[in-house]
Amino acid sequence: MRALVAAALLPLLGACAGGAPPCPPGTTAATVAEAYFGRHALGRAEVSEAEWRDFLADTLTPAFPDGLTALDGLGQWRDREGRILREASKVVVIVLPGADAPAARARMRPVEEAWKRRFRQDSVLTVYRSACVGF
């Protein structure tokens, strides 16, 4: 039975190994980074809009001068005791044409670390995905 299942799955695995199909004409391969910055700061009031604007101006914009999009978000998760916790957040979307996920990660790490230091955060959730983009 295992051999039959393996034989059935083999063509599917081969399709995965081929990589992503090429981008359509007029577009280019890129990595999209989506970073979720929680605004609840330990031992102090929530990160204010003014503090966010300062972080955007002195940290995010210099790191990604070609552009980004910032959105308001409301995240939630279940804590260890089973309670649902909610937190206001800022979601930043950055398109990096020609960059792969490791290169995008290398550029995002200093921004994430700056946020964690400045606002006493444990983490910044960042998602990396491949895309075809056209401008």
Coordinates of C-alpha atoms in Angstrom, one line a residue:
M1 CA 0.0 0.0 0.0
R2 CA 2.8 2.4 0.9
A3 CA 4.4 1.8 -2.5
L4 CA 1.1 2.6 -4.2
V5 CA 0.7 5.9 -2.3
A6 CA 4.3 6.8 -3.0
A7 CA 3.9 6.1 -6.7
A8 CA 0.8 8.3 -6.8
L9 CA 2.5 11.2 -5.0
L10 CA 5.7 11.1 -7.0
P11 CA 4.4 13.2 -9.9
L12 CA 3.1 15.8 -7.5
L13 CA 6.4 16.1 -5.7
G14 CA 8.1 16.6 -9.1
A15 CA 5.8 19.5 -9.9
C16 CA 6.8 21.2 -6.6
A17 CA 10.5 20.8 -7.4
G18 CA 10.2 22.7 -10.6
G19 CA 9.7 26.0 -8.8
A20 CA 7.2 28.7 -9.5
P21 CA 6.1 29.3 -13.0
P22 CA 7.6 32.4 -14.7
C23 CA 5.9 35.7 -14.3
P24 CA 3.6 36.9 -17.1
P25 CA 4.9 39.5 -19.5
G26 CA 5.0 43.0 -18.0
T27 CA 5.6 41.7 -14.5
T28 CA 8.7 40.7 -12.5
A29 CA 9.3 38.3 -9.7
A30 CA 9.3 39.8 -6.2
T31 CA 9.0 39.0 -2.6
V32 CA 6.2 40.6 -0.6
A33 CA 6.9 41.1 3.1
E34 CA 4.0 41.7 5.4
A35 CA 5.0 42.9 8.9
Y36 CA 2.5 43.0 11.8
F37 CA 3.6 45.5 14.5
G38 CA 1.5 45.1 17.7
R39 CA 0.8 48.4 19.5
H40 CA 0.4 47.1 23.0
A41 CA 3.6 48.1 24.8
L42 CA 4.6 46.4 28.1
G43 CA 4.3 48.6 31.1
R44 CA 3.1 51.7 29.3
A45 CA 0.2 53.1 27.2
E46 CA -0.4 51.8 23.7
V47 CA 2.0 53.0 20.9
S48 CA 0.4 56.3 19.8
E49 CA -0.1 57.5 16.3
A50 CA 2.6 60.1 16.8
E51 CA 5.0 57.4 18.0
W52 CA 4.1 55.3 15.0
R53 CA 4.7 58.2 12.6
D54 CA 8.1 58.8 14.2
F55 CA 9.0 55.1 13.7
L56 CA 7.8 55.2 10.1
A57 CA 9.9 58.3 9.5
D58 CA 13.1 57.4 11.2
T59 CA 13.2 53.6 10.8
L60 CA 10.9 52.1 8.2
T61 CA 11.2 54.8 5.5
P62 CA 15.0 54.9 5.5
A63 CA 15.1 51.0 5.4
F64 CA 12.6 50.9 2.5
P65 CA 12.9 54.2 0.6
D66 CA 11.3 52.9 -2.6
G67 CA 8.0 52.6 -0.8
L68 CA 5.6 50.7 1.4
T69 CA 2.0 50.6 2.5
A70 CA 0.9 50.9 6.1
L71 CA -2.5 49.8 7.3
D72 CA -4.4 49.7 10.6
G73 CA -5.1 46.2 11.9
L74 CA -6.7 44.5 14.9
G75 CA -5.0 41.2 15.8
Q76 CA -6.1 38.5 18.2
W77 CA -4.6 35.3 19.6
R78 CA -5.3 32.7 22.3
D79 CA -2.9 33.0 25.3
R80 CA -1.7 30.0 27.4
E81 CA -4.7 30.3 29.7
G82 CA -7.1 30.0 26.7
R83 CA -8.2 33.7 26.7
I84 CA -8.6 35.6 23.5
L85 CA -6.5 38.7 23.5
R86 CA -6.9 41.5 21.1
E87 CA -4.4 44.2 20.1
A88 CA -4.3 47.1 17.7
S89 CA -1.6 46.8 15.2
K90 CA 0.0 48.4 12.1
V91 CA 0.4 46.2 9.1
V92 CA 3.2 47.1 6.7
V93 CA 3.3 45.7 3.2
I94 CA 6.6 46.0 1.3
V95 CA 7.1 44.7 -2.3
L96 CA 10.7 43.9 -3.1
P97 CA 11.2 43.3 -6.9
G98 CA 14.0 40.9 -7.6
A99 CA 14.6 39.9 -4.0
D100 CA 14.2 36.4 -2.6
A101 CA 12.8 35.7 0.9
P102 CA 16.2 35.5 2.6
A103 CA 17.2 38.9 1.2
A104 CA 13.8 40.4 2.2
R105 CA 14.3 38.9 5.7
A106 CA 17.8 40.4 6.0
R107 CA 16.4 43.8 5.2
M108 CA 13.4 43.4 7.6
R109 CA 15.3 42.1 10.7
P110 CA 16.8 45.5 11.7
V111 CA 13.4 47.1 11.5
E112 CA 11.8 44.4 13.6
E113 CA 14.6 44.6 16.2
A114 CA 14.2 48.4 16.4
W115 CA 10.4 48.1 17.0
K116 CA 11.0 45.5 19.7
R117 CA 13.6 47.6 21.5
R118 CA 11.7 50.9 21.2
F119 CA 8.3 49.6 22.3
R120 CA 9.3 46.6 24.5
Q121 CA 7.7 44.1 22.2
D122 CA 8.4 40.3 22.2
S123 CA 8.1 39.9 18.5
V124 CA 7.0 41.2 15.1
L125 CA 5.1 38.8 12.9
T126 CA 6.5 39.0 9.3
V127 CA 5.2 36.9 6.4
Y128 CA 7.2 36.5 3.2
R129 CA 5.6 35.3 -0.1
S130 CA 6.6 35.2 -3.7
A131 CA 4.7 37.3 -6.2
C132 CA 4.7 38.6 -9.7
V133 CA 4.3 42.4 -9.7
G134 CA 3.8 45.0 -12.3
F135 CA 4.1 48.8 -12.0

